[in-house]
XYZ file of C-alpha atoms in Angstrom:
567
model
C -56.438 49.689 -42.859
C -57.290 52.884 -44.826
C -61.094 54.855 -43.842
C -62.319 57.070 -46.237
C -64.814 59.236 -44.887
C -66.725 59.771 -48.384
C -66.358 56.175 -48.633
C -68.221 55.472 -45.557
C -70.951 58.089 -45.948
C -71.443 56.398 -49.519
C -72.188 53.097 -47.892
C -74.678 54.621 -45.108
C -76.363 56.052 -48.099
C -76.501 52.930 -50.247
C -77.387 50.707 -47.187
C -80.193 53.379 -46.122
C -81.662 52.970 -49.788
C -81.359 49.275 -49.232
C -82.842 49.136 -45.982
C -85.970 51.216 -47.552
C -86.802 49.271 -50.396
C -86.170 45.832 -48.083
C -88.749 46.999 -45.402
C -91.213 47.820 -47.651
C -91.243 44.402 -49.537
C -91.061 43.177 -45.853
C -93.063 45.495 -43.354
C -94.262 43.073 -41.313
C -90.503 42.234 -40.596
C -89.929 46.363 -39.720
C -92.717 46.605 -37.550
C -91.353 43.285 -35.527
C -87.673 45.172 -35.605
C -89.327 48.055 -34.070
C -89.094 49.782 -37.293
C -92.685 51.486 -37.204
C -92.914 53.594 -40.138
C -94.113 50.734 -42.298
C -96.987 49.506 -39.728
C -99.639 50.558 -42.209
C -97.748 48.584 -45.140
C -98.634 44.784 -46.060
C -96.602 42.187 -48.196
C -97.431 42.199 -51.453
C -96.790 38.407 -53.437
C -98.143 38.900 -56.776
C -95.679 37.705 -59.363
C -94.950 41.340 -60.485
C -93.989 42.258 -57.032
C -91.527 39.204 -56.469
C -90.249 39.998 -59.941
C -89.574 43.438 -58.629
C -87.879 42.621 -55.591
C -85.865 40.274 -57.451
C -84.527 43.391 -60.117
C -84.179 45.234 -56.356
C -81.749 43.369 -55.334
C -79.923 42.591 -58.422
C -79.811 46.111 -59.034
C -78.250 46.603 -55.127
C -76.214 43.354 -55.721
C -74.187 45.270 -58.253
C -74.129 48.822 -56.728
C -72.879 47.929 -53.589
C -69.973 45.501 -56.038
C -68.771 48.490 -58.285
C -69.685 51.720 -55.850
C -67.909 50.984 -53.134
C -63.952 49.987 -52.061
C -64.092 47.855 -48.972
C -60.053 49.200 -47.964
C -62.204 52.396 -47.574
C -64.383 51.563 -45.387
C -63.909 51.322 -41.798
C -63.597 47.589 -39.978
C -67.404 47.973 -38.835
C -68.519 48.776 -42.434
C -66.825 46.192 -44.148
C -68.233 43.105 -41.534
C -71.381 45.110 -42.681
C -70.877 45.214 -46.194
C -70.474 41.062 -46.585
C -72.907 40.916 -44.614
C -75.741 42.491 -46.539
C -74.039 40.951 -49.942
C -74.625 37.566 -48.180
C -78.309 38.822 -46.969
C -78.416 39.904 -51.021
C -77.455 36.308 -52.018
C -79.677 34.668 -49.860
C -83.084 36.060 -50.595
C -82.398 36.243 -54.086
C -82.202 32.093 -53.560
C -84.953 32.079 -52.024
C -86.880 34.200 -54.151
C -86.105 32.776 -57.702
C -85.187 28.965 -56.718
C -86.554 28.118 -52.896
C -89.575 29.479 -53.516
C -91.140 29.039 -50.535
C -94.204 32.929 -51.853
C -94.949 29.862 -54.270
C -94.975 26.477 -52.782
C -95.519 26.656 -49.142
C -99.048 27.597 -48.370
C -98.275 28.349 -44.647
C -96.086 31.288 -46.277
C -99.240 33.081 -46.227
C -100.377 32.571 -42.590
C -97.106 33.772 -41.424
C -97.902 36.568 -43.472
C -101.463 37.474 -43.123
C -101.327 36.576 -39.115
C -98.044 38.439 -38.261
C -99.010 41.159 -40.025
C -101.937 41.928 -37.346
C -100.313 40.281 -34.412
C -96.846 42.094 -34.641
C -99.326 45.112 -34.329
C -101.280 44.126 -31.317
C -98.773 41.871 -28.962
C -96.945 45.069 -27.132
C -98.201 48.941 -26.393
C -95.275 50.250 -28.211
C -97.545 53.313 -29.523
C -101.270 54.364 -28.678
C -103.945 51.734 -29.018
C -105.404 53.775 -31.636
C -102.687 54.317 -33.367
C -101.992 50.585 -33.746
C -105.707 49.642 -34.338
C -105.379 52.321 -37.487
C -102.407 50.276 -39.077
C -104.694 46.768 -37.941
C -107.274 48.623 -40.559
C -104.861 49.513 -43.291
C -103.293 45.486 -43.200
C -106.600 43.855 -42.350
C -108.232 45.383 -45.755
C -105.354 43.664 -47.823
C -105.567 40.339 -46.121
C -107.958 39.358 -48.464
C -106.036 40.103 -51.583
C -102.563 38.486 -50.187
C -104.845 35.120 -49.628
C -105.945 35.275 -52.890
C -102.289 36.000 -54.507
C -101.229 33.312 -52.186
C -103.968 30.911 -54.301
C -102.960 31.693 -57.426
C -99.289 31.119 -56.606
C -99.647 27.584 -55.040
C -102.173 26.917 -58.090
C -99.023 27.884 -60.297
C -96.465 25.954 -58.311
C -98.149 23.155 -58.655
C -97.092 22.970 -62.867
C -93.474 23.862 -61.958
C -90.623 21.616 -60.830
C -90.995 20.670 -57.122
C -94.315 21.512 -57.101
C -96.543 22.030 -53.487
C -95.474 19.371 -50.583
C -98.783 17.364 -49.449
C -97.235 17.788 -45.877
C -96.913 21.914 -46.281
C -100.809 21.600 -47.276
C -101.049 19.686 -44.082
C -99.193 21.752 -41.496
C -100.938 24.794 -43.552
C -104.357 23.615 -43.019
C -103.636 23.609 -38.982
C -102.135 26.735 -38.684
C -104.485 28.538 -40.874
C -107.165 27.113 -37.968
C -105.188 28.776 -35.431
C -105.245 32.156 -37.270
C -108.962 32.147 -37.567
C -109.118 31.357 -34.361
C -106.781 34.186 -33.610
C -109.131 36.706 -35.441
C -112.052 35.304 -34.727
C -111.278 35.489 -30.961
C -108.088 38.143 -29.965
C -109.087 41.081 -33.111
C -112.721 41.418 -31.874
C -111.548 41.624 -28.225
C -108.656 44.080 -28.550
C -111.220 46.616 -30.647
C -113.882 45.962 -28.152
C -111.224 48.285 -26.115
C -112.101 50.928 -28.388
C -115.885 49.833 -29.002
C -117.547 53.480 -28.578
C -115.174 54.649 -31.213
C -116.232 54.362 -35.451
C -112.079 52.845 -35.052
C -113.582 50.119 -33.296
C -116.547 49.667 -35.985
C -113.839 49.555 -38.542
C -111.522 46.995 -37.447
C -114.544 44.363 -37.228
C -115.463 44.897 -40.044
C -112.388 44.934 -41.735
C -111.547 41.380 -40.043
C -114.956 39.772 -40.631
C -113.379 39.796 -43.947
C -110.566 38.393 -43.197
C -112.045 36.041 -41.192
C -114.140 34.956 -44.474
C -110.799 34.857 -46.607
C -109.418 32.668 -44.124
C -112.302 30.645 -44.358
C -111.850 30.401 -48.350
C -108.475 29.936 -48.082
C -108.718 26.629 -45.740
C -111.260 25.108 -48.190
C -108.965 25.787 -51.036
C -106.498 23.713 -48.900
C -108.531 21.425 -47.895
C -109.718 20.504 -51.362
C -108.031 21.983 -54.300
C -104.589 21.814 -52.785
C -104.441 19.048 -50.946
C -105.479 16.874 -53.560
C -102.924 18.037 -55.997
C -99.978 18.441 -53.520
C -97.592 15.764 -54.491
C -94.165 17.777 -54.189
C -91.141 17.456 -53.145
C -89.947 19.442 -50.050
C -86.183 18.312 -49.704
C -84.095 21.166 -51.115
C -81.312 18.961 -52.605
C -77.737 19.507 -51.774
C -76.633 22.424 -53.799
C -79.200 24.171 -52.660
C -78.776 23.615 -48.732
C -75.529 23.998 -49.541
C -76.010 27.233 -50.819
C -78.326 28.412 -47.823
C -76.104 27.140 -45.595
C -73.307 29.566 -46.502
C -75.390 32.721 -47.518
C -77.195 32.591 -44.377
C -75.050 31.206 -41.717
C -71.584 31.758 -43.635
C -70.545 27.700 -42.681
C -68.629 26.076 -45.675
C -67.659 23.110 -43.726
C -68.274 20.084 -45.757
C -71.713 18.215 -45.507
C -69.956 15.303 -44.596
C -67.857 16.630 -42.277
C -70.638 18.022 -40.645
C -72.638 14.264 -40.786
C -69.039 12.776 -39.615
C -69.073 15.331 -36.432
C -72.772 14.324 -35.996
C -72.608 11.129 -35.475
C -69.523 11.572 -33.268
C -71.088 13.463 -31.154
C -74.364 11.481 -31.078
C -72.658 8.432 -30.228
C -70.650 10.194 -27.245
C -73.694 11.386 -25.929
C -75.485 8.640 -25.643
C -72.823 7.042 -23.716
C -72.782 9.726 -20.898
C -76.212 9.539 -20.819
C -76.204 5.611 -20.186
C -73.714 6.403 -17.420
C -76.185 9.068 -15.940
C -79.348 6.803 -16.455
C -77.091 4.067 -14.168
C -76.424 6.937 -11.547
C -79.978 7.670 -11.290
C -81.735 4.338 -11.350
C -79.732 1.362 -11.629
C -80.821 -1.309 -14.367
C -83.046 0.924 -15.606
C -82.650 1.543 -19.290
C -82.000 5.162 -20.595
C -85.852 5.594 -22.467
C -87.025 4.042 -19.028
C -85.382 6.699 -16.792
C -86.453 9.433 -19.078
C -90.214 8.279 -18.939
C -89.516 7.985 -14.957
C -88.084 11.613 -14.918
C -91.246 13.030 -17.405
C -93.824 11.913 -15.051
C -93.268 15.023 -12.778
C -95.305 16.883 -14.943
C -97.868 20.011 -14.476
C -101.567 19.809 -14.525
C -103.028 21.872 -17.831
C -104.081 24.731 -15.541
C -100.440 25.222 -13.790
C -98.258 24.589 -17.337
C -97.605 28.581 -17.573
C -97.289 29.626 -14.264
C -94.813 26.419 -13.381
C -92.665 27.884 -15.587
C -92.745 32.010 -14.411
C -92.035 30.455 -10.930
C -88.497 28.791 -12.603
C -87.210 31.769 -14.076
C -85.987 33.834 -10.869
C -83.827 31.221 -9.554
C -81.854 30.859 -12.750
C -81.681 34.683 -13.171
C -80.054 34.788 -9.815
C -77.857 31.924 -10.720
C -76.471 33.121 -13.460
C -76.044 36.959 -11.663
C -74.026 35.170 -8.409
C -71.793 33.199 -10.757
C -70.937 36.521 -13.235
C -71.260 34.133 -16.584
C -73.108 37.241 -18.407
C -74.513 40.711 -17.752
C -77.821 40.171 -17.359
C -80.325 43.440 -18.231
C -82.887 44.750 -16.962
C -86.498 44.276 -18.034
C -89.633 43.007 -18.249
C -89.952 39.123 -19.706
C -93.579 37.782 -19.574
C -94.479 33.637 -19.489
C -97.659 33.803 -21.668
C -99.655 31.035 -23.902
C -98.485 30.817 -27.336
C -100.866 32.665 -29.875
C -102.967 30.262 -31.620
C -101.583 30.655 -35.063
C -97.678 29.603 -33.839
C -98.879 26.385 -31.786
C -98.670 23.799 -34.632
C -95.130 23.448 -34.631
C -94.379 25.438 -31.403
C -93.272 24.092 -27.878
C -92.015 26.967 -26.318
C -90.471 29.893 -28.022
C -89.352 33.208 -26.915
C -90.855 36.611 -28.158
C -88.689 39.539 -27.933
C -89.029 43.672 -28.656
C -87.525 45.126 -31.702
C -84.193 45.701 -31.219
C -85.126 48.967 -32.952
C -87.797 49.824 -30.508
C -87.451 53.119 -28.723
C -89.842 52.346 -25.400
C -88.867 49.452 -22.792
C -91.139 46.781 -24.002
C -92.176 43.280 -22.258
C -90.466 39.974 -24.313
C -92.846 37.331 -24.006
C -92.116 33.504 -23.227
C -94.574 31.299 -25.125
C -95.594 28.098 -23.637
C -97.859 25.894 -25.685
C -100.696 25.155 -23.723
C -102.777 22.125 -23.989
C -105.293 21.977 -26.790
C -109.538 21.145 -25.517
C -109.921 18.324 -28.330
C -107.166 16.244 -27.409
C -107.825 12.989 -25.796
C -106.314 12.084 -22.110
C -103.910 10.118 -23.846
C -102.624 12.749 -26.181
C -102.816 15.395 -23.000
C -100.654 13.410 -20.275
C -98.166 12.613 -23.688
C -97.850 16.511 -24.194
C -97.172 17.511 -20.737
C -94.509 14.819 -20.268
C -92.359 17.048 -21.973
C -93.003 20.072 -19.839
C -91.793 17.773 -16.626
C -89.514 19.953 -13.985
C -85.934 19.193 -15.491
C -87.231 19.894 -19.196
C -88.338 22.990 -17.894
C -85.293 24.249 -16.005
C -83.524 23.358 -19.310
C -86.139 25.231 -21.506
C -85.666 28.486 -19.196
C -82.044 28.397 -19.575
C -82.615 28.285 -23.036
C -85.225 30.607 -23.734
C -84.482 32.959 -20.984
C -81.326 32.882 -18.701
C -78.587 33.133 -19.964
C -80.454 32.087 -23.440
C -82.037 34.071 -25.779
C -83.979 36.719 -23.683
C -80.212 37.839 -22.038
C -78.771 37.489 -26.361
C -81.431 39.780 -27.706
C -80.835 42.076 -24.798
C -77.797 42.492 -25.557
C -77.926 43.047 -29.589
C -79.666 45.929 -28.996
C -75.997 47.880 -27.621
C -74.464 46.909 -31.387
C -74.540 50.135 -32.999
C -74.251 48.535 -36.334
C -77.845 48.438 -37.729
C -77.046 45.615 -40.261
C -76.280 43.093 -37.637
C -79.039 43.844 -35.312
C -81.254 43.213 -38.810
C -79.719 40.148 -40.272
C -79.611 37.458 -37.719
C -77.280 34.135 -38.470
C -79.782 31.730 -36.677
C -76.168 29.586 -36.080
C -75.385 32.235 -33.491
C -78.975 32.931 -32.180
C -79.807 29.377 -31.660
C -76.117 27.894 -30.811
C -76.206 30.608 -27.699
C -79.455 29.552 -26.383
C -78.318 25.536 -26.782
C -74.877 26.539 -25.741
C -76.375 27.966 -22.403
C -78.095 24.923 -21.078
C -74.431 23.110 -20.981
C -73.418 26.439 -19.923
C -75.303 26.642 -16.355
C -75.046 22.740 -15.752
C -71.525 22.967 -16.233
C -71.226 25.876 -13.449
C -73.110 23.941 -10.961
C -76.694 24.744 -11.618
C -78.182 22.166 -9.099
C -75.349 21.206 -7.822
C -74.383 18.761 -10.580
C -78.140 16.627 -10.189
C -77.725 14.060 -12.782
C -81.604 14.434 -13.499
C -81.023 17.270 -14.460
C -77.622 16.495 -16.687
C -79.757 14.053 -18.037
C -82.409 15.737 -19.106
C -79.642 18.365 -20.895
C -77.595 15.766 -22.414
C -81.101 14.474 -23.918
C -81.992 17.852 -25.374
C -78.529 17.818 -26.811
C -79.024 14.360 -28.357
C -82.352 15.547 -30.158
C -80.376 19.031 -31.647
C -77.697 16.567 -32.866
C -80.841 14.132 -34.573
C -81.852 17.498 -35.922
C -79.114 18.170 -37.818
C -78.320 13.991 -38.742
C -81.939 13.549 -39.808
C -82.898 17.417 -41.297
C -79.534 17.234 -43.399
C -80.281 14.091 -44.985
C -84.043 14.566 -45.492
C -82.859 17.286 -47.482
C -79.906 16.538 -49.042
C -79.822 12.396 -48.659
C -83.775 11.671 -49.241
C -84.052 9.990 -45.859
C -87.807 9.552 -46.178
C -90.150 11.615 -43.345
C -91.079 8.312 -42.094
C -87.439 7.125 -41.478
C -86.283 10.373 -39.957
C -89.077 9.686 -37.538
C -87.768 5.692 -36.265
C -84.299 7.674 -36.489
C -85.406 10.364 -33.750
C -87.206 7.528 -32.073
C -84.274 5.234 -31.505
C -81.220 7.034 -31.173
C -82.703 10.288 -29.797
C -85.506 8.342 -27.487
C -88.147 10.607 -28.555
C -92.003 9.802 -28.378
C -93.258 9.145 -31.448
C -95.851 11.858 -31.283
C -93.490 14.950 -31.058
C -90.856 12.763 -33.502
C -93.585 13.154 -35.819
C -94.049 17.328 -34.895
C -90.222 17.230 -35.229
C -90.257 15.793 -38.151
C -92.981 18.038 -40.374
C -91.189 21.036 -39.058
C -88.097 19.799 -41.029
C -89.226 19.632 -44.649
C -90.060 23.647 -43.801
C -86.862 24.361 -41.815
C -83.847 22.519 -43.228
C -81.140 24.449 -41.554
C -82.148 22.792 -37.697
C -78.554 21.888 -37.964
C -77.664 25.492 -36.676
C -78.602 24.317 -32.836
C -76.398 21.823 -32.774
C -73.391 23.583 -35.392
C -73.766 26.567 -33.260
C -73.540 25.331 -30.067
C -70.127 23.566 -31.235
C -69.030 26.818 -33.270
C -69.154 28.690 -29.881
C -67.416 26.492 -27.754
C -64.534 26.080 -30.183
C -64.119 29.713 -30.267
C -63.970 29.904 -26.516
C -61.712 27.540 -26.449
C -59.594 29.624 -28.860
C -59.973 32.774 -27.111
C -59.424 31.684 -23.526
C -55.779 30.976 -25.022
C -55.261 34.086 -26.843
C -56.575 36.546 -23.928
C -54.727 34.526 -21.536
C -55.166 35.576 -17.962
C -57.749 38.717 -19.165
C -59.857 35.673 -20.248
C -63.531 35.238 -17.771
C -66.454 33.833 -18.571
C -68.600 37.031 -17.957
C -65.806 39.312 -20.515
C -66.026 36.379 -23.332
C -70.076 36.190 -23.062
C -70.555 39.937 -23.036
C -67.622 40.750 -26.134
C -69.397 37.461 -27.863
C -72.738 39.482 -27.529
C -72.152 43.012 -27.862
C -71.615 42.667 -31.602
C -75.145 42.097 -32.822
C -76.186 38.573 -34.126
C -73.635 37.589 -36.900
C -72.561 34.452 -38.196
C -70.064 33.187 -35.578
C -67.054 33.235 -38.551
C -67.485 37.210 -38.097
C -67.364 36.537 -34.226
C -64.383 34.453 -34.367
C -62.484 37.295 -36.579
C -63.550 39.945 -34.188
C -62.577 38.720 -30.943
C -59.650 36.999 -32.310
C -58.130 39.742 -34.222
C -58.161 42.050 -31.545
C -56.503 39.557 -29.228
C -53.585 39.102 -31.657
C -53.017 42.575 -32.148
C -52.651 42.791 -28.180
C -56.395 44.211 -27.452
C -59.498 42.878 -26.566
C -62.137 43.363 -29.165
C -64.542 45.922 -28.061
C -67.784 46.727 -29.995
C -67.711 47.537 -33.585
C -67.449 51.116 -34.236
């Protein structure tokens, strides 16, 4: 395959341009990349600046179509080059027909919120450097709320118009954020209190404290009132997502058909397991049974940190992956995320140039709830659950993943993340350690995995068809309830998160994309073929859509090497 070296230097040119232009309609998206020079930048979501963006990429849409000939580009450069014309694709959908700046009022906590905690959550420069940029965002919080208003007030005369349940999941996460600045801002530039730094960032976030304020009252009342929207997406649409950002054509119903397949086969080994562990006992019974090992409110966090050594070990002794070095922190979810958050993981920048902590977020148990609704929420932190979570979240999930993206040396696929990949590792890795003898085969605990498995698979069932099928919310709830034996309360959190994320099918598509393709390389390397080569050449290459993975580390093979890492 021809390389042209004035070919190449063309496209580093055209995708630094890119890059520049994309960070600074998106700098709270550098500065979580590790990209810093933007720090003091905030989104801007007037009409004129989505319009803008919109002729951006248009305008890069067709340069990087005529300018460049992908024969002369190395093999790197042109995974690269579909890769940002399928990033291209995909915010231009969402931009001019998703239009999520318009219609989803939480849009704008995301915003507003991660532009001041991206700044504040790791020492990756000076406090007072950081606390300057926490100014220069802070004083523009105001005016993105109120662009934010006039855009929902607008969506709601234009087809689809504003969810009611967007206003509602809004309405609680815009709580957390003022709680957030209310409570974290003040304390952080206490640190710098005899300073006039310190002076400024108050005041800057009384302000946006008071926006806040405005901007919950104009949900709770205006909005709210007026929301009667649709959130499903329709099927071209999530068609069209689908392949722009996670580059899967399969079929919607062939996707459904492998669903239900796999649904039905998993509740079968889990009757079989429920039998092994108490016989008689149906399989919702034996999971309530399992969930009442549960932590008090005070030991949730810290039940978890004590977890994560022994599965680090594990997966070390039985060489499944190289596991890095570094610093990964069990920590409370920020108040802002805990709406729809169980437990998530937080990672550096892969673009950060200082060893950083990654943070694991654990959603701790909110003061107003009731006993009831207390004991409910920390039956689904029992032990197994959170053995499973860890092997998700941390080892050999996504904490060892976005380790390992950061030795790509292709930017554009440490950027652009297929969440197919990102997601079907961490699910793939709870099978993963079970499978290589993590407590010694325990059915509780291949329970317990075979039950997270069964919800992924509702997921993408019940998210598919909300979307594309118009399985009302209500429905997909009794759906989760009786085939994936969830409580009704986090059914219901499941649920809400759906009409905002319609592509949860990628834990479950992923998870099966990944095994397939081991499958298919452990017969093409032959007897080079080991866990620990596959899971380090499968994550050496960045965070693409698992098609690219498949070409790489098949192509190679066929042509009688291993892949190595994109150069």
């Amino acid at each position: 395959m021809g390389r042209n070296s004035a070919s190449s230097h063309r496209f580093e040119q055209l995708l630094d341009r890119f890059l520049e232009g994309y960070f600074r309609f998106r700098p709270t998206v550098a500065t979580e990349l590790g990209l810093h020079q933007y720090d003091t930048l905030l989104e801007e979501r007037r009409p004129e600046a989505i319009e803008d963006e919109i002729a951006r990429l248009k305008a890069f849409r067709q340069q990087f179509q005529q300018h460049l000939e992908p024969a002369d580009l190395t093999p790197s450069q042109q995974i690269d080059l579909r890769l940002v014309q399928s990033a291209i694709a995909a915010e231009l959908l969402e931009l001019e027909e998703i239009r999520f700046w318009q219609r989803h009022p939480g849009y704008y906590n995301w915003l507003a919120s991660g532009a001041i905690h991206s700044l504040l959550i790791r020492d990756y420069a000076p406090l007072e450097d950081r606390l300057r940029a926490v100014v220069e965002r802070a004083r523009r919080i105001p005016a993105l709320l109120q662009a934010g208003r006039e855009n929902l007030r607008a969506a709601l005369r234009t087809p689809g118009g504003v969810p009611r349940v967007w206003v509602e999941i809004a309405i609680e996460e815009f709580r957390g954020a003022r709680d957030f600045f209310r409570t974290i801002v003040p304390q952080v530039a206490e640190r710098v209190d005899g300073m006039a730094l310190g002076q400024q960032v108050r005041a800057h976030n009384e302000h946006v404290v008071a926006a806040l304020d405005e901007m919950i009252a104009f949900l709770r009342g205006e909005l709210l009132e007026a929301a009667t929207g649709d959130y499903a997406l329709g099927e071209d649409l999530f068609r069209k997502k689908l392949q722009y950002e996670e580059a899967v054509t399969t079929p919607l119903t062939d996707i459904l058909e492998r669903g239900e397949r796999e649904l039905r086969r998993t509740q079968r080994e889990m009757q079989q397991l429920a039998q092994q562990i108490e016989p008689g006992r149906s399989i919702a019974e034996v999971i309530e049974m399992l969930s009442r090992e549960y932590p008090s409110p005070d030991e949730l966090v810290s039940s978890y940190q004590r977890r994560l050594d022994t599965a680090r070990q594990f997966v070390i002794e039985r060489q499944l992956v190289t596991v890095p070095e570094g610093e990964l922190r069990v920590v409370e979810t920020p108040p802002f995320l805990r709406s729809l958050l169980f437990a998530a993981l937080d990672p550096p920048g892969p673009f950060e140039r200082v060893p950083l902590p990654t943070y694991f977020y654990v959603t701790p148990v909110e003061p107003s709830w009731s006993t009831a609704e207390r004991d409910q929420y920390l039956r689904q932190h029992h032990r197994a659950s959170q053995i499973i979570t860890i092997f998700h979240e941390a080892y050999p999930g996504h904490y060892v993943q976005c380790a390992h993206c950061r030795r790509t040396p292709s930017r554009v696929r440490r950027i652009f993340a297929a969440w197919s990949f990102v997601e079907g590792w961490a699910h793939y890795a709870e099978q993963l350690m079970l499978d290589e003898g993590f407590g010694q085969h325990d059915p509780r605990l291949q329970l317990v995995q075979r039950h997270e498995a069964l919800w992924r698979i509702g997921r993408l069932l019940v998210a598919t068809r909300m979307h594309t099928e118009d399985l009302p919310l209500e429905a997909a709830v009794d759906v989760l309830m009786r085939e994936c034996y969830q409580e009704r309360a986090n059914a219901l959190r499941e649920v809400k998160r759906y009409t905002t994320d319609p592509l949860v099918l990628v834990y479950a598509w992923g998870k099966w994309q990944i095994q397939d393709l081991r499958r298919d390389v452990e017969r093409a390397w032959g007897s080079r073929f080991s866990l620990k080569a596959f899971h380090d050449e499968l994550l050496g290459h960045g965070q693409p859509p698992i098609a690219v993975l498949r070409r790489l580390l098949l192509s190679d093979a066929r042509s009688g090497d291993r892949a190595g890492s994109p150069t």
